XYZ file of C-alpha atoms in Angstrom:
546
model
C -33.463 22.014 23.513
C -29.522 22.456 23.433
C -29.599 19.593 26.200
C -31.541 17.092 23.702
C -29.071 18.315 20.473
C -26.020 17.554 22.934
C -27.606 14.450 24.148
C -28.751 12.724 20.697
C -25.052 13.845 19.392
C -23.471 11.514 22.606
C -25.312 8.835 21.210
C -24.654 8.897 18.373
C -20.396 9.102 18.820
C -21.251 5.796 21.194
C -22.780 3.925 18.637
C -20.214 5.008 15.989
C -17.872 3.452 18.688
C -19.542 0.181 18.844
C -19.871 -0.102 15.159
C -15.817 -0.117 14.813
C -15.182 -3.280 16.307
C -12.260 -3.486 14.240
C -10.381 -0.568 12.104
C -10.154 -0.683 8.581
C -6.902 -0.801 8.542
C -6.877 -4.042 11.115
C -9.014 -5.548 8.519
C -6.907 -4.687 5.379
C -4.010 -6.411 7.203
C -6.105 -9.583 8.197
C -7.478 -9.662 5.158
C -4.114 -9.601 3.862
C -2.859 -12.427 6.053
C -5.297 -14.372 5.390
C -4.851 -14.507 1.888
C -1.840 -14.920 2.078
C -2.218 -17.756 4.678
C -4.826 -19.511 2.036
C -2.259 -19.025 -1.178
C 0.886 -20.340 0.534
C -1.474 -23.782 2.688
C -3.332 -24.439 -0.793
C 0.338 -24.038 -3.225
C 1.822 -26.253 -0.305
C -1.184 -28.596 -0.595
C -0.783 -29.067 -4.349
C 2.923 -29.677 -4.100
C 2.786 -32.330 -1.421
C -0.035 -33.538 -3.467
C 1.112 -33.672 -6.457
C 4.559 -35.780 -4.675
C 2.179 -38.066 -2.998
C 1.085 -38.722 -6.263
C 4.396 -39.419 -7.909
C 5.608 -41.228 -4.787
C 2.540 -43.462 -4.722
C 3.297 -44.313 -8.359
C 6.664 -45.393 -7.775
C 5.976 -47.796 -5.159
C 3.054 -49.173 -7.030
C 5.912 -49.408 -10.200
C 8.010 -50.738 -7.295
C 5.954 -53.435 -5.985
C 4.822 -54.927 -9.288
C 8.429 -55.014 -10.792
C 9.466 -57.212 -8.106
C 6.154 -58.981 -7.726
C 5.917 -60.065 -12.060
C 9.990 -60.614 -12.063
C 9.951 -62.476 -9.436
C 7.092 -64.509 -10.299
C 8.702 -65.021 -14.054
C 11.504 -66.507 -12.430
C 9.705 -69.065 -9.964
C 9.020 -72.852 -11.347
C 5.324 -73.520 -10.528
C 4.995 -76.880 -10.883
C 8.086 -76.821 -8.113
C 6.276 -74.567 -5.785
C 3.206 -77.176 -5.629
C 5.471 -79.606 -5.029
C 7.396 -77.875 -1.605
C 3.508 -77.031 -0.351
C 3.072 -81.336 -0.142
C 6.990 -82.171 0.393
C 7.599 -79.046 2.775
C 11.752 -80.191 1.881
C 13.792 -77.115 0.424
C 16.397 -78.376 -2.516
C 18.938 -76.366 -4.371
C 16.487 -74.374 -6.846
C 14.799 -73.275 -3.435
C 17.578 -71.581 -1.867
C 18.671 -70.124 -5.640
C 15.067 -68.393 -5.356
C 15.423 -67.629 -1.986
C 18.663 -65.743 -2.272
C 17.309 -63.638 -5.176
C 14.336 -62.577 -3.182
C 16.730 -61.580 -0.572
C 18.726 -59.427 -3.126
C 15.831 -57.877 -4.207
C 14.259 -57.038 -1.045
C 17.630 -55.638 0.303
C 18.236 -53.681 -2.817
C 14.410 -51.889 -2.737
C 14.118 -51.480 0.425
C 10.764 -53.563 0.725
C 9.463 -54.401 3.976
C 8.396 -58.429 3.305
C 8.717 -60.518 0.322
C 7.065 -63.620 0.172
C 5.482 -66.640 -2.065
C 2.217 -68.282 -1.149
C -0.243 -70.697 -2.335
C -3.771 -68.824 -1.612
C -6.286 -71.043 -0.224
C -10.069 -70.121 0.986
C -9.531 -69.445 4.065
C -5.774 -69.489 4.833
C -2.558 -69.970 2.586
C 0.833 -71.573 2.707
C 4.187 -70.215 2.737
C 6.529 -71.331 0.140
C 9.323 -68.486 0.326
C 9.682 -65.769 3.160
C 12.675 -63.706 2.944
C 11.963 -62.474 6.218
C 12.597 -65.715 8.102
C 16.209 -67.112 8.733
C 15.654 -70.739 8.156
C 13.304 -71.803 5.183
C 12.119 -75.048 7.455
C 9.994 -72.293 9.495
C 8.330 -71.036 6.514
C 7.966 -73.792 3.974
C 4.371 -75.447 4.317
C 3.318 -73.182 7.023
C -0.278 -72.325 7.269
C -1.733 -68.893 7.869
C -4.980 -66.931 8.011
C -5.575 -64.116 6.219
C -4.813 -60.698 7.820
C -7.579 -59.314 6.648
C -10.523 -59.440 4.395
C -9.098 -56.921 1.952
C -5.959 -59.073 1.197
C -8.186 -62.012 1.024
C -10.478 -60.932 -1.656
C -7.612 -59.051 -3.710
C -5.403 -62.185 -3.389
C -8.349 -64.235 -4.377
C -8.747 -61.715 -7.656
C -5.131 -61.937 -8.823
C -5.740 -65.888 -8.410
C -8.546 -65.717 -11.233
C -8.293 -62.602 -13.438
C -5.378 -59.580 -14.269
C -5.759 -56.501 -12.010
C -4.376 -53.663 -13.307
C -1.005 -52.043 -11.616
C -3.136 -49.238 -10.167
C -4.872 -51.618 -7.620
C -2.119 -51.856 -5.806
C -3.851 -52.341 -1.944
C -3.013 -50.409 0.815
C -3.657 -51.241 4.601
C -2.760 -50.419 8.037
C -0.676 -53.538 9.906
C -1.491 -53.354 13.762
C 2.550 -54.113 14.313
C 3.985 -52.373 11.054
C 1.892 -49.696 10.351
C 0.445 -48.677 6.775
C 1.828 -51.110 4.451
C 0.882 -51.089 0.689
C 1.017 -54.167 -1.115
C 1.485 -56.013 -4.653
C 0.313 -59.418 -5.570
C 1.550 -61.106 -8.478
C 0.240 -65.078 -9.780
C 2.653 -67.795 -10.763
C 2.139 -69.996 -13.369
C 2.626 -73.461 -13.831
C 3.845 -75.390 -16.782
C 0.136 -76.070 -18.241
C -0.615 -71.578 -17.931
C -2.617 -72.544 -14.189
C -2.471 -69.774 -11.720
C -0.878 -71.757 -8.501
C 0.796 -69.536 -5.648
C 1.014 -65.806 -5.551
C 4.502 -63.628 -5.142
C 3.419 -60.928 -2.616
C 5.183 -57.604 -1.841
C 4.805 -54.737 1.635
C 6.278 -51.892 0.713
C 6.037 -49.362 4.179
C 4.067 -46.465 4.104
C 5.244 -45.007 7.000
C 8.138 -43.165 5.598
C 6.505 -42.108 2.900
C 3.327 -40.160 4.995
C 6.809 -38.340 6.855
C 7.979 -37.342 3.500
C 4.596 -35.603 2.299
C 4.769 -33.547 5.594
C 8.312 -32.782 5.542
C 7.810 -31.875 1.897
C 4.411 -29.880 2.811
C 6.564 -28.133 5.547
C 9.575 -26.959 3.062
C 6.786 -25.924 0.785
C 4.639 -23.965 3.367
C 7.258 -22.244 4.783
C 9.101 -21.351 1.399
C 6.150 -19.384 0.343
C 5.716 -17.664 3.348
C 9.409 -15.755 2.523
C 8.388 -15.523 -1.006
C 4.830 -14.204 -0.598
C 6.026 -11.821 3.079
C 7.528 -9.144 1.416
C 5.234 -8.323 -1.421
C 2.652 -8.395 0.687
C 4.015 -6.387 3.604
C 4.879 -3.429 0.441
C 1.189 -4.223 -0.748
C -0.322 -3.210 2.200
C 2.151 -0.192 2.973
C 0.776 0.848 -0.176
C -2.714 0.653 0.705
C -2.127 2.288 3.839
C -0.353 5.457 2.301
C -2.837 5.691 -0.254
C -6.315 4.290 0.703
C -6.312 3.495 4.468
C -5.037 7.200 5.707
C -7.356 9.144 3.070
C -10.191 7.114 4.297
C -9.406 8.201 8.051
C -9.268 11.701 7.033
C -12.987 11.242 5.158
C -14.452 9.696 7.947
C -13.430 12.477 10.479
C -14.496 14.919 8.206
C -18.011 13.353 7.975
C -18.462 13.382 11.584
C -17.042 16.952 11.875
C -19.660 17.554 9.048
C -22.720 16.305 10.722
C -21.740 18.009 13.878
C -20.949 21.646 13.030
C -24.032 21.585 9.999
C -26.036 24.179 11.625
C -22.676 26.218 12.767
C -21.784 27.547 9.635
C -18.670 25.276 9.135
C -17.386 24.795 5.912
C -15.325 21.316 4.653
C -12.605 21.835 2.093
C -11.306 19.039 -0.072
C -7.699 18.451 0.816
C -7.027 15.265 -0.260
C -5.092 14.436 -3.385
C -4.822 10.822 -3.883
C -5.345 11.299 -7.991
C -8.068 8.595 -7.826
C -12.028 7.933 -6.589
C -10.549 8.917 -3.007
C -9.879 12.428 -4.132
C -13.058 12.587 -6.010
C -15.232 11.397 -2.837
C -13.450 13.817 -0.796
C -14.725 16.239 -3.795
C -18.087 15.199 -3.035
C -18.175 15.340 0.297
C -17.230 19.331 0.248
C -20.084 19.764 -2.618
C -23.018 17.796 -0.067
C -21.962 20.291 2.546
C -23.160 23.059 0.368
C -25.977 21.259 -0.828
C -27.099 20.445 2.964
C -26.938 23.889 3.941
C -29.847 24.058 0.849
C -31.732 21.295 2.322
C -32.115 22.112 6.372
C -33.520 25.721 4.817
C -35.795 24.035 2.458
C -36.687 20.963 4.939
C -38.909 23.121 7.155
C -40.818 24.290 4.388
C -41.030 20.604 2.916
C -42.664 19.491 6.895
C -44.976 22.150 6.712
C -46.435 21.206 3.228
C -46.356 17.709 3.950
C -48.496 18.259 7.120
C -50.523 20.008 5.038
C -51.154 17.401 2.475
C -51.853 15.129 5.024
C -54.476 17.340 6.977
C -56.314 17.463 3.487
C -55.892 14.133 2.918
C -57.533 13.304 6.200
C -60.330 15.836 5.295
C -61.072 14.017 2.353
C -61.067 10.509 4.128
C -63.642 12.415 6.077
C -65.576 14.145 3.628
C -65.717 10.783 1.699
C -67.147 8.722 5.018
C -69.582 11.145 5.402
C -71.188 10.735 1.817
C -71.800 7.080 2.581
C -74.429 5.461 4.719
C -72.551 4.714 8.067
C -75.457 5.253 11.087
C -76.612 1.664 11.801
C -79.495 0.313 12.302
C -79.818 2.392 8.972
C -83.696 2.247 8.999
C -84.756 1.587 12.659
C -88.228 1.521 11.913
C -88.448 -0.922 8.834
C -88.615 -4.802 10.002
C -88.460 -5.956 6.737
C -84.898 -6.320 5.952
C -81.123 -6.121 7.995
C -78.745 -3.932 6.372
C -75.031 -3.739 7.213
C -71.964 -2.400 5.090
C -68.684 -1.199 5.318
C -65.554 0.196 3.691
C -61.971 -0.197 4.508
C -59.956 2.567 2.056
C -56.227 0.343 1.319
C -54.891 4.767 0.964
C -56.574 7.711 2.579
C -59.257 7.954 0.572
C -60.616 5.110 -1.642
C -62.207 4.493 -4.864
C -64.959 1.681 -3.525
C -68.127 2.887 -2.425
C -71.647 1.127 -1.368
C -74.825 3.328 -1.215
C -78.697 2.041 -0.057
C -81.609 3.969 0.356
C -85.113 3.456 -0.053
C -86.937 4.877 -3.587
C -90.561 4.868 -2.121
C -91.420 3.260 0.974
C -91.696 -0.470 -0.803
C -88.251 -0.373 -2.881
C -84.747 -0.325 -1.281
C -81.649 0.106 -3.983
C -78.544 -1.564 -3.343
C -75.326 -0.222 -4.784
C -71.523 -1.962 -4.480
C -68.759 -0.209 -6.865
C -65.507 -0.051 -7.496
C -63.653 2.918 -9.503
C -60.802 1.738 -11.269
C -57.303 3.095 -9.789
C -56.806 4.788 -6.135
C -56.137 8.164 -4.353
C -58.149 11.568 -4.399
C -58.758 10.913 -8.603
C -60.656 7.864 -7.538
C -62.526 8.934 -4.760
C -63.984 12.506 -6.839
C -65.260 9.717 -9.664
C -66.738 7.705 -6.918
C -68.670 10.301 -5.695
C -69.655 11.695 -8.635
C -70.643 7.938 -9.924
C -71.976 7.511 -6.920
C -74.438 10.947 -7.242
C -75.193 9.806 -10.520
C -76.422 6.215 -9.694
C -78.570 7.862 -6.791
C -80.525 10.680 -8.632
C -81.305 8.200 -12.158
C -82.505 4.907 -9.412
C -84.808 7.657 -7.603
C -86.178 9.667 -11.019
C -87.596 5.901 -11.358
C -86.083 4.510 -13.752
C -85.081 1.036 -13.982
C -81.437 -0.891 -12.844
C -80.120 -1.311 -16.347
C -81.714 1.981 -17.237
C -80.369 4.263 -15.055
C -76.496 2.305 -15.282
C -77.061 3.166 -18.772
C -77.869 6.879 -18.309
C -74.936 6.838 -15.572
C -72.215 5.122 -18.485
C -72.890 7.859 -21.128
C -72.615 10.178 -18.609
C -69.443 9.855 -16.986
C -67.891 9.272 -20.499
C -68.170 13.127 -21.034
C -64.662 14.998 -20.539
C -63.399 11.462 -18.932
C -59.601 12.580 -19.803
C -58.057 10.316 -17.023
C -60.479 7.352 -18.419
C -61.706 5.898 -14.945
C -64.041 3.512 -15.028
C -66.370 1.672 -12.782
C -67.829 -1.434 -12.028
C -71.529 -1.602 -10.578
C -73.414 -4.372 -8.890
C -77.483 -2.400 -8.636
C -80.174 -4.395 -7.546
C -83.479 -2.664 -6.633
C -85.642 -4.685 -4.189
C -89.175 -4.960 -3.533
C -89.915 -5.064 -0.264
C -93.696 -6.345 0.147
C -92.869 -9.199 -2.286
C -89.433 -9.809 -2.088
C -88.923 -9.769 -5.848
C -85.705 -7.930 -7.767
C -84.139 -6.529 -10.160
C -80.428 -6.366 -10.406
C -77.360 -4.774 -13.237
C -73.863 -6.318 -12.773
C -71.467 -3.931 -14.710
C -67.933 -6.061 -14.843
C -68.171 -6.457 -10.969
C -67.939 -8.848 -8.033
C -70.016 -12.345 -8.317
C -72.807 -11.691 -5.666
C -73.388 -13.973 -2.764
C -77.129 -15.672 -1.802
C -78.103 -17.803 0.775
C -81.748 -19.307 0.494
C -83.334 -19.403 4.504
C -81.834 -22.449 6.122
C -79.065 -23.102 3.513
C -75.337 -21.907 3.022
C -73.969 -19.241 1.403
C -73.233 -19.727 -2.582
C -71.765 -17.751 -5.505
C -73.963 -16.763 -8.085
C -72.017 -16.742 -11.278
C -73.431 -15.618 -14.699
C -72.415 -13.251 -17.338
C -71.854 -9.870 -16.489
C -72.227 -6.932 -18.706
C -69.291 -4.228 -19.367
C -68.150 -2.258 -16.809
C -69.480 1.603 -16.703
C -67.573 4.243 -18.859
C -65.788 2.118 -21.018
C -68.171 2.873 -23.988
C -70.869 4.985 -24.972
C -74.553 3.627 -25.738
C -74.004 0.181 -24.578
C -77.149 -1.805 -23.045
C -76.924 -3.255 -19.447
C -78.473 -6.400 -18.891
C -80.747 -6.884 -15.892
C -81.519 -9.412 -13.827
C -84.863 -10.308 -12.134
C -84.508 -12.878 -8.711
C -87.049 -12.961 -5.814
C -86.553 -13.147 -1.877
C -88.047 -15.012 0.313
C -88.184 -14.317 4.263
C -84.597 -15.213 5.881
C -83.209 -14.893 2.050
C -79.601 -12.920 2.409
C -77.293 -11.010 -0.533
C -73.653 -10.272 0.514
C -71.961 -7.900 -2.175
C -68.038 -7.068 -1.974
C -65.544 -5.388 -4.049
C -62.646 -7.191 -5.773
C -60.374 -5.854 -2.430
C -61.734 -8.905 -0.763
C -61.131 -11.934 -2.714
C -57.526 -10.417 -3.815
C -56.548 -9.851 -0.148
C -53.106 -10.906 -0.001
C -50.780 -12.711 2.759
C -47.523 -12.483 3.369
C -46.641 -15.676 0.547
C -48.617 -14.005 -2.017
C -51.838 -15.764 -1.675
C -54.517 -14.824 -2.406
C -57.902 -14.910 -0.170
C -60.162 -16.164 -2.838
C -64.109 -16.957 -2.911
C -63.732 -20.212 -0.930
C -62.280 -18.723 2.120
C -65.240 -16.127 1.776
C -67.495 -18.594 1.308
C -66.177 -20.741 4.696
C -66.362 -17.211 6.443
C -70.011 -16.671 5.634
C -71.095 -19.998 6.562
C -69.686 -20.209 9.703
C -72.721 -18.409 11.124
C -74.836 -18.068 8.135
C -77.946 -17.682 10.401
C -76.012 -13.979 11.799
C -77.643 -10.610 11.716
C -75.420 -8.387 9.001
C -73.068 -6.761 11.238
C -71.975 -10.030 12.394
C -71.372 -11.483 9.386
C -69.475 -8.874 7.787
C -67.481 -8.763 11.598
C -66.736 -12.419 10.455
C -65.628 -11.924 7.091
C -63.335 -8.804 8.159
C -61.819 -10.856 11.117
C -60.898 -14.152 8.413
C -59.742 -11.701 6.281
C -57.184 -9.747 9.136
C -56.206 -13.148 9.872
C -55.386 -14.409 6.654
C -53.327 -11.386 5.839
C -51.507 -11.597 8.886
C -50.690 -7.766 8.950
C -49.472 -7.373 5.523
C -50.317 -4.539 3.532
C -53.490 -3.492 1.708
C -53.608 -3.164 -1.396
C -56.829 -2.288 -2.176
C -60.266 -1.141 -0.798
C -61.951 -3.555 1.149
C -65.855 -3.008 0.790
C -68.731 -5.260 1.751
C -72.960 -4.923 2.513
C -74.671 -7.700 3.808
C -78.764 -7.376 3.237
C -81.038 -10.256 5.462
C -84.380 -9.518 3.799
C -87.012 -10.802 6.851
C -90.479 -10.437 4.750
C -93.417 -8.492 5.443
């Protein structure tokens, strides 16, 4: 025994091992980092962000101040004239040197005028070039298609400064660029003043700005956090060491006498928990001595629960064939309690040797209450059916009896049909219960709906309608309780009448244990092992004639 206690205690220190992957203080201090990692990346992201922004607005200010200035200052009934003459004059080189200024004084990376075609355009102006002869009345393609249709756009309507393109050159890199029209003396849009600005420079400023940023906070944020987390060390980390020992020290010396004493004194809900912890070893000293005696009444319980499951199988027909002799009929039933004992029951027996009663009931709520009422219902039901008195008669007797000293206010619902056997003719009560099931010889099963009268026990004096139907050779009833149509799956669903129905007529030519075998298996594998949640009871009567 000492060898088992030793062994199960090994175990246990082994998993506790392979639990702490990390300490708690590791994770504190990765914690810690990494919040500190996501502060000081997402304050350097909004910084370099926020310049990118700015930046990006200047050289969009940038490129259209040279763009609309220098466009003012350009002639354009001149410029249509150099596109046909390609012959520079005076007013060309004054233009010329200004564009030079300005590029040299921005810092742009091309300056130039053209006259936008379809498909290609003309130079005009190109600062870039040394001698205007090798620009003026050149033709060109279009880099791209994104230059082309914003060019084309400036051409015929006014786009707003914040268009300003941006595009990646395969020799210069990311460029961004400004397009502005020039006008001629009649207000006609007729060549274009277009402006690169480079890019390049500015993507190395947003990192060397994200850098400064990034590592700035790192010295900022550092030092409060390293005193943070000395903090939390001294005051949550090391008392939480010293619980966690003490637990394990608790759980291992329980049954040695061993006492814990709070000495932790943190002032907070450390020192409190540490409180606890010293009152549960009292109070689990209490609870091994009273756990033995709990075990022993619980096996108790559960050997008189298992008597009662007995005592409660017993009172109901369960030897099959039930009446070997008789060939006039096939009777099969059966009940599956959802708890130890149930509160469904089904009863037959024969009132003279030409009548068989039927019974199928279900007692309102579950448990040992339940199953006393379903006996004693189920008493009653017998002894008023054999005295001879009629279905509805003998439900009524039944209902004014089980009202007296009904304190817990069970009631029951009753499906009674008494059968004669040489003609095949009936008489059947249904008290608030179950829809029966008929299938005429050679057809398919099918629900018999009609009004029902009030379940039994509700009230006093009430009359219970009966029913008169007639059998005829190969006829069959199936009866059920409610646990079978409300049979749940794992989704929720519910089992229903139409998968009972399908069940039934798979073989509706079956004797009646192998149709309520086929009903219980569709049920088991509708419900797919979930749990039952009420009592499943079913008979299945195959009346075969005289």
């Amino acid at each position: 025994m000492k060898k088992e206690k030793n062994s199960k205690e090994n175990k246990t220190k082994k998993k506790r091992k392979r639990l702490i992957k990390l300490s708690l203080a590791t994770k504190i201090f990765l914690g810690l980092i990494g919040l500190s990692m996501l502060l000081v990346i997402s304050i350097s992201l909004f910084v370099s962000a926020n310049y990118s922004k700015r930046t990006n607005e200047k050289y969009q200010y940038i490129g259209y101040s040279i763009t609309r200035t220098t466009a003012s200052m350009i002639n354009g009934d001149k410029v249509l004239n150099y596109g046909e003459t390609k012959e520079p004059d005076d007013y060309y080189y004054k233009i010329l040197t200004y564009m030079r200024k300005t590029k040299q004084n921005f810092g742009v990376k091309y300056l130039y005028v053209i006259i936008p075609r379809d498909d290609y355009f003309i130079y005009i102006w190109d600062v870039s070039e040394t001698d205007p002869k090798n620009v003026i009345g050149v033709t060109a393609p279009y880099g791209n298609v994104m230059g082309q249709d914003y060019t084309k756009r400036v051409m015929t309507e006014d786009v707003p400064p914040e268009e300003i393109i941006k595009y990646k050159d395969i020799s210069d890199g990311e460029l961004a660029s400004a397009v502005s029209p020039v006008y001629d003396s009649n207000g006609n849009r007729v060549a274009a003043v277009c402006c690169d600005i480079d890019q390049n420079d500015y993507y190395i400023e947003a990192i060397d700005m994200f850098l400064r940023i990034f590592f700035a906070s790192i010295l900022i944020m550092g030092l409060p956090m390293l005193f943070y987390y000395l903090n939390i060390s001294k005051n949550f980390i090391f008392p939480v060491k010293v619980l966690t020992k003490a637990t394990s020290d608790l759980v291992e010396n329980i049954d040695k006498g061993a006492a814990y004493v709070s000495n932790i004194h943190t002032g907070d809900e450390i020192e409190a928990l540490s409180e606890s912890f010293e009152k549960m070893d009292e109070e689990l000293k209490e609870y091994i001595s009273l756990n033995e005696e709990i075990t022993a009444e619980k096996k108790r319980i559960e050997a008189e629960l298992d008597m009662a499951s007995s005592i409660q199988a017993s009172q109901l027909p369960n030897i099959f064939p039930a009446f070997p002799e008789r060939t006039e009929f096939d009777i099969y039933a059966t009940m599956t309690p959802a708890k130890e004992v149930g509160g469904d029951f089904y009863d037959f027996f024969m009132i003279d040797k030409d009548h068989i009663a039927l019974v199928m009931a279900d007692v309102s709520g579950k448990g040992v209450p339940a199953a006393l009422f379903m006996m004693i219902s189920k008493i009653l039901i017998k002894t008023h059916v054999q005295n001879g008195e009629s279905p509805g008669e003998a439900i009524a007797n039944v209902n004014n009896q089980l009202l007296e000293n009904n304190e817990e206010e069970f009631f029951v619902t009753v499906w009674l049909a008494v059968i004669n056997l040489k003609t095949g003719k009936g008489v059947s009560v249904n008290a608030g219960h179950e829809h029966p099931v008929m299938r005429r010889a050679g057809g398919e099963y099918e629900l018999h709906k009609y009004r029902h009268s009030p379940v039994v026990a509700a009230m006093e004096d009430i009359p219970f309608k009966e029913r008169e139907f007639e059998l005829h050779p190969g006829d069959s009833i199936f009866v059920y309780t409610d646990g079978v149509a409300e049979a749940t799956s794992p989704d929720l669903e519910l089992y229903g009448t139409d998968r009972l129905l399908e069940a039934l007529n798979k073989n509706p030519e079956a004797e009646s244990k192998e149709i309520l075998e086929s009903v219980k298996n569709s049920i088991d594998e509708f419900v797919s092992g979930a749990e039952q949640f009420d009592d499943i009871t079913m008979l299945s009567f195959v009346y075969k004639g005289v």
